[in-house]
Coordinates of C-alpha atoms in Angstrom, one line a residue:
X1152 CA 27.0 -29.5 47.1
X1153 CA 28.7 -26.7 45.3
X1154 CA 27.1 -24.2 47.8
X1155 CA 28.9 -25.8 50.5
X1156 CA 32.1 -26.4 48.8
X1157 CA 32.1 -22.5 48.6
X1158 CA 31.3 -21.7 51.3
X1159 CA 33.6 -24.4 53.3
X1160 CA 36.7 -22.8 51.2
X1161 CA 35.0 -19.4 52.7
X1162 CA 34.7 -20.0 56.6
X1163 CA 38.5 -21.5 55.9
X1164 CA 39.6 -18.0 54.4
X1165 CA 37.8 -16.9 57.3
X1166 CA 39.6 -18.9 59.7
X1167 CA 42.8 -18.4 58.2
X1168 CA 43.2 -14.7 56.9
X1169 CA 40.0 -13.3 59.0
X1170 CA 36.4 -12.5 58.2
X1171 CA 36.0 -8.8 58.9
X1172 CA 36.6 -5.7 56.5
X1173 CA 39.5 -4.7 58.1
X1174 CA 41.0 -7.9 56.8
X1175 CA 40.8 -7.7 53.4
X1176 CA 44.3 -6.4 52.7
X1177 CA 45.5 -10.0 53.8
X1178 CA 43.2 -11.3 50.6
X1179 CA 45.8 -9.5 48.5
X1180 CA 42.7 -8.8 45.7
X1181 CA 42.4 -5.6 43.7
X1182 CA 40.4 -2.7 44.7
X1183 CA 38.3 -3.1 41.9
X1184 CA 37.3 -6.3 43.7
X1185 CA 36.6 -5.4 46.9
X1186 CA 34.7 -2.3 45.6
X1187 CA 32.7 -4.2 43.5
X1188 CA 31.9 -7.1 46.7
X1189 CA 30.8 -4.2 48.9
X1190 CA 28.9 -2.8 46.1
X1191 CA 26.9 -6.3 46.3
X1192 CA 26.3 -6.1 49.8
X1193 CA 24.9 -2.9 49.8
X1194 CA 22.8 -4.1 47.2
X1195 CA 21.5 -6.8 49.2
X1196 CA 21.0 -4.9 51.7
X1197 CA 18.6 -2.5 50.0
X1198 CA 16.4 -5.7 48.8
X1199 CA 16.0 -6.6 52.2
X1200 CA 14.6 -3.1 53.2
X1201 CA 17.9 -1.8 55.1
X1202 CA 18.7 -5.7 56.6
X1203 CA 21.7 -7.5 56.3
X1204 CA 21.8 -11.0 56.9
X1205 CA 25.1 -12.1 56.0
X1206 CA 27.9 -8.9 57.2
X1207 CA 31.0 -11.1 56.5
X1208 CA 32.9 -9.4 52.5
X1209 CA 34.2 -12.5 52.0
X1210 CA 30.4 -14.3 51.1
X1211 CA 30.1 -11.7 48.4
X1212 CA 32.8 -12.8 46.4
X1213 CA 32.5 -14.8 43.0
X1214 CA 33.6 -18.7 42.8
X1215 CA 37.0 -17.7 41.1
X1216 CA 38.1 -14.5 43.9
X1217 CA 38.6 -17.6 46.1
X1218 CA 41.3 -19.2 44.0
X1219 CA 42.9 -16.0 43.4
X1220 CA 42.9 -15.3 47.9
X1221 CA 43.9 -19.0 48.0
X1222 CA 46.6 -18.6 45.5
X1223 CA 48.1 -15.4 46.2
X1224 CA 48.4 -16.6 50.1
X1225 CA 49.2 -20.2 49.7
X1226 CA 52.0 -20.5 52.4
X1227 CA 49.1 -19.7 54.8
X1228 CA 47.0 -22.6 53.2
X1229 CA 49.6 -24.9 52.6
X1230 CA 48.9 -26.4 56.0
X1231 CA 45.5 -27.1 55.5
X1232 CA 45.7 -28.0 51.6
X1233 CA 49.2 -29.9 51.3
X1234 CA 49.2 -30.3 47.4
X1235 CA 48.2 -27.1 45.6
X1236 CA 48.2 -29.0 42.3
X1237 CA 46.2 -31.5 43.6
X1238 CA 43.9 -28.6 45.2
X1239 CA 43.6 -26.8 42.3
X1240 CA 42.5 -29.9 39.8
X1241 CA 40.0 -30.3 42.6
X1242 CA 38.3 -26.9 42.1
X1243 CA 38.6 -26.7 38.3
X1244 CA 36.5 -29.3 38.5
X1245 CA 34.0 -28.1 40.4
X1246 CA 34.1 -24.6 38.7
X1247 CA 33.3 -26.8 34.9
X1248 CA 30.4 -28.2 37.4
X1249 CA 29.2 -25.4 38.4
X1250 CA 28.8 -23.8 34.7
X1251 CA 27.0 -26.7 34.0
X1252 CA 24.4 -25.6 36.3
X1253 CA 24.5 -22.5 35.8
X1254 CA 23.5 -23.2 31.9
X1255 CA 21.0 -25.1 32.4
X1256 CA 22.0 -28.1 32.5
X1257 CA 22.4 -31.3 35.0
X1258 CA 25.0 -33.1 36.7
X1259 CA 25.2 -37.5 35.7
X1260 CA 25.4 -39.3 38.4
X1261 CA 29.3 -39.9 38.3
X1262 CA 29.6 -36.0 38.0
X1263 CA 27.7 -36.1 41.5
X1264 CA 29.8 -38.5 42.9
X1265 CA 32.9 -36.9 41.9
X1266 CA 31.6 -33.7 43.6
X1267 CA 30.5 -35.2 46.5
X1268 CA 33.7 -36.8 47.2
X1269 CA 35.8 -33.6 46.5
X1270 CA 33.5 -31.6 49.0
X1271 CA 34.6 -34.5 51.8
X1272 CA 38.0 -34.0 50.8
X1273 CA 38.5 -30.5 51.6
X1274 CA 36.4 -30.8 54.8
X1275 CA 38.6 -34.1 55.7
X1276 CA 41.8 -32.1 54.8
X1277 CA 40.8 -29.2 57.3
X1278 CA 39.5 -31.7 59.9
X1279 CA 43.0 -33.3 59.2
X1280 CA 45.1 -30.1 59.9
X1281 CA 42.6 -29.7 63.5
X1282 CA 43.7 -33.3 64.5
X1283 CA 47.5 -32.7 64.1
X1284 CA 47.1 -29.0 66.0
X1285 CA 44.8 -30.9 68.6
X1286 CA 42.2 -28.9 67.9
X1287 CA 39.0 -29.3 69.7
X1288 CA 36.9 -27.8 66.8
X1289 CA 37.3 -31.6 65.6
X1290 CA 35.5 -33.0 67.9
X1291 CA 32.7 -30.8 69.3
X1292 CA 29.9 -28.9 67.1
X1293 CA 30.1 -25.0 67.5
X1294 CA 27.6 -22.5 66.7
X1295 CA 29.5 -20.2 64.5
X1296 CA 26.8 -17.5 64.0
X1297 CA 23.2 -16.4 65.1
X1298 CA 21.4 -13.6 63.1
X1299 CA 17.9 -12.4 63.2
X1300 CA 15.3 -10.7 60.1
X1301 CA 16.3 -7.2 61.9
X1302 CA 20.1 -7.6 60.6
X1303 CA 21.5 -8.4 64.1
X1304 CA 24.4 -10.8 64.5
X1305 CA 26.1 -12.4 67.5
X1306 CA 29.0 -14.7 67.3
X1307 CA 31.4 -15.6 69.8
X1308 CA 34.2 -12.2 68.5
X1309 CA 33.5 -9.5 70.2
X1310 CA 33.9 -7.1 66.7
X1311 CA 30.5 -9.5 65.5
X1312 CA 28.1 -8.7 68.4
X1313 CA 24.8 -6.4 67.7
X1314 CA 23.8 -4.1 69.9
X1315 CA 20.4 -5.1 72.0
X1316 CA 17.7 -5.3 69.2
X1317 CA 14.9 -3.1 70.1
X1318 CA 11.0 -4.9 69.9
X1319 CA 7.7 -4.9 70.7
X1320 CA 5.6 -7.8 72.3
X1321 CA 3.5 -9.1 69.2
X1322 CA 6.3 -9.0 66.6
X1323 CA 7.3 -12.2 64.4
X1324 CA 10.7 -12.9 65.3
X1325 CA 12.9 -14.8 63.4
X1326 CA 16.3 -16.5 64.3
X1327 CA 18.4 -18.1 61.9
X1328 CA 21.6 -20.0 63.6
X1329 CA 24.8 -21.3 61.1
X1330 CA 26.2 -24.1 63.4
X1331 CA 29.0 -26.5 62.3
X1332 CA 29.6 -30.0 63.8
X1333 CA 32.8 -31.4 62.5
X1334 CA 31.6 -34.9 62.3
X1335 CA 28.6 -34.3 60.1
X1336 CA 25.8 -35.6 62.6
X1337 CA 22.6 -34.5 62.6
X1338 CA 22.2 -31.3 64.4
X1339 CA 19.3 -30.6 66.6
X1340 CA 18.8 -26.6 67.8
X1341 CA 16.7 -25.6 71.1
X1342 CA 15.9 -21.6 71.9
X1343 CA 15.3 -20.9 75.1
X1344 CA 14.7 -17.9 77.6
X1345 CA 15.2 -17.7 81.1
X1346 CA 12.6 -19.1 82.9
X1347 CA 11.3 -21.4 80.3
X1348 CA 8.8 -19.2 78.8
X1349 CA 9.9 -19.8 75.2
X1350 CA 11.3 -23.2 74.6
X1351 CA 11.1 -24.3 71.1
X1352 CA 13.6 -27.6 69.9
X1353 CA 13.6 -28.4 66.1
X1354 CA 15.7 -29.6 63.3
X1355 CA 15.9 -26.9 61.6
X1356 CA 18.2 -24.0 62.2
X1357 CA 15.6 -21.4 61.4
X1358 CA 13.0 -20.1 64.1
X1359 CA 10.1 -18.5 63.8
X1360 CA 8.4 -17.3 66.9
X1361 CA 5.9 -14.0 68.3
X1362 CA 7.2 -12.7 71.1
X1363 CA 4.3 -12.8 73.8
X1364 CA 4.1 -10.5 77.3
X1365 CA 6.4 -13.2 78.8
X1366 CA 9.7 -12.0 77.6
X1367 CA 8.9 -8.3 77.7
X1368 CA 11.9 -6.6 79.4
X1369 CA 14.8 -4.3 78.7
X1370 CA 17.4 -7.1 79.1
X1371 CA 15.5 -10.5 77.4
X1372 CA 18.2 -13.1 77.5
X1373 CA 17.6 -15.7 74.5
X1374 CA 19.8 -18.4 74.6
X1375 CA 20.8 -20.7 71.4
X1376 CA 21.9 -24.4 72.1
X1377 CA 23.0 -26.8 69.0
X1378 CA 23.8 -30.4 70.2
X1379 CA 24.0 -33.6 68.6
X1380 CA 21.7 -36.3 70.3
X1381 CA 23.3 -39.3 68.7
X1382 CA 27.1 -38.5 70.0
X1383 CA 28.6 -41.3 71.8
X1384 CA 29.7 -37.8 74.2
X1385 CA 28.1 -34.6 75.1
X1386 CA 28.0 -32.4 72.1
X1387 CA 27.2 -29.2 72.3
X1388 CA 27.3 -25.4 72.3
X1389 CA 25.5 -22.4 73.7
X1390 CA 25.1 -18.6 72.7
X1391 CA 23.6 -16.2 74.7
X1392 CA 22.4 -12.6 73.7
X1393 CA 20.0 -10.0 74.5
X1394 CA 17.1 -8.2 73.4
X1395 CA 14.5 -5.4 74.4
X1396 CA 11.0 -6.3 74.4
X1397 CA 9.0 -3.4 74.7
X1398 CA 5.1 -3.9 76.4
X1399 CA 2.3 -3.5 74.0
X1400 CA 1.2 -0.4 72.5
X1401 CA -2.1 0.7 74.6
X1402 CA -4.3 2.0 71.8

């Protein structure tokens, strides 16, 4: 829970001040910081053989950079967070939870609760601030971002599109899709090509598939749906993107 009550105060900086590196002057943090979060993802990337998974600055920050961004730019956040006392209580509580974690030691079950109910009361407050601007992010799920194990991303800004990954028929390809639905239903993901000849629906938002001879071509279009099949509505959101599938080496 305190994963995604940092990373829900993350896609709202996101939303809010913007996600890419040329928006990290409107974080108003030190260059020290910034230095020291790129400095992180270029460690990351080095573990993972040259791959990045996750491009976006802002998810290599520490727990305590996002009070500082939240602080420093509160008339942008005000909307969203109405009572920065209140706010602030809210996340000094989960900060003295997360050290307890991170010492070792577990949450009682009122600590749990507590947490759990100060998660759905930032997520409430920014569903709140969607209702009031008529926002249809409110009501409808929305895949935010696709990535695959090669470092590629696609969203739906045109600065967060990959070129056309470049593979072979036989590979292990893996898809990983961050989708949000702001009701909290359970999500189901389907991956499809044209045609049909990969069609693969699962709960989980990881795929794991080898690409066979059917989807070699120089312009493979994948698609990416994420719908929720116990809406009383239609519910859901499709990504398209392409890859290269080269034919199989002839030994």
């Amino acid at each position: 829970m305190i994963n995604e009550y940092e990373n829900t105060l993350r896609r709202l900086i996101i939303n809010i001040l913007g996600g890419e590196d040329k928006d990290v002057a409107k974080y108003k943090v030190t260059d020290n910081r910034i230095n020291q979060w790129i400095e992180k993802r270029n460690i990351e990337q080095k573990k993972n053989n040259g791959i990045l998974f996750e491009n976006r600055i802002i998810f290599y920050s520490d727990f305590y950079d996002l009070q500082t961004i939240i602080d420093k730019n509160w008339e942008s956040f005000l909307p969203v967070l109405n009572d920065k006392k209140r706010w602030l209580v809210f996340f000094q509580e989960v900060e003295k939870y997360r050290n307890t974690i991170a010492h070792g030691r577990q949450l009682v079950k009122s600590q749990e609760d507590l947490l759990s109910g100060i998660v759905m009361d930032l997520k409430n407050n920014i569903t709140i601030f969607h209702n009031k601007n008529n926002m249809k992010e409110d009501f409808f799920i929305e895949i935010i971002r696709v990535s695959d194990n090669l470092g590629n991303s696609w969203s739906r800004s045109v600065f967060n599109r990959s070129k056309t990954p470049v593979l072979r028929e036989g590979d292990e390809y893996e898809i990983n899709i961050e989708a949000n639905d702001p009701k909290d239903r359970e999500i189901e993901y389907w991956i499809f090509s044209l045609g049909l000849s990969l069609n693969i629906v699962q709960k989980s938002s990881k795929f794991n598939f080898t690409l066979d001879s059917k989807l070699v071509g120089r312009n493979t279009v994948l698609g990416i749906q994420a719908r929720t099949p116990e809406a009383d509505y239609k519910n859901e959101d499709t990504l398209n993107f392409r890859i290269c599938v080269l034919p199989k080496e002839v030994v």
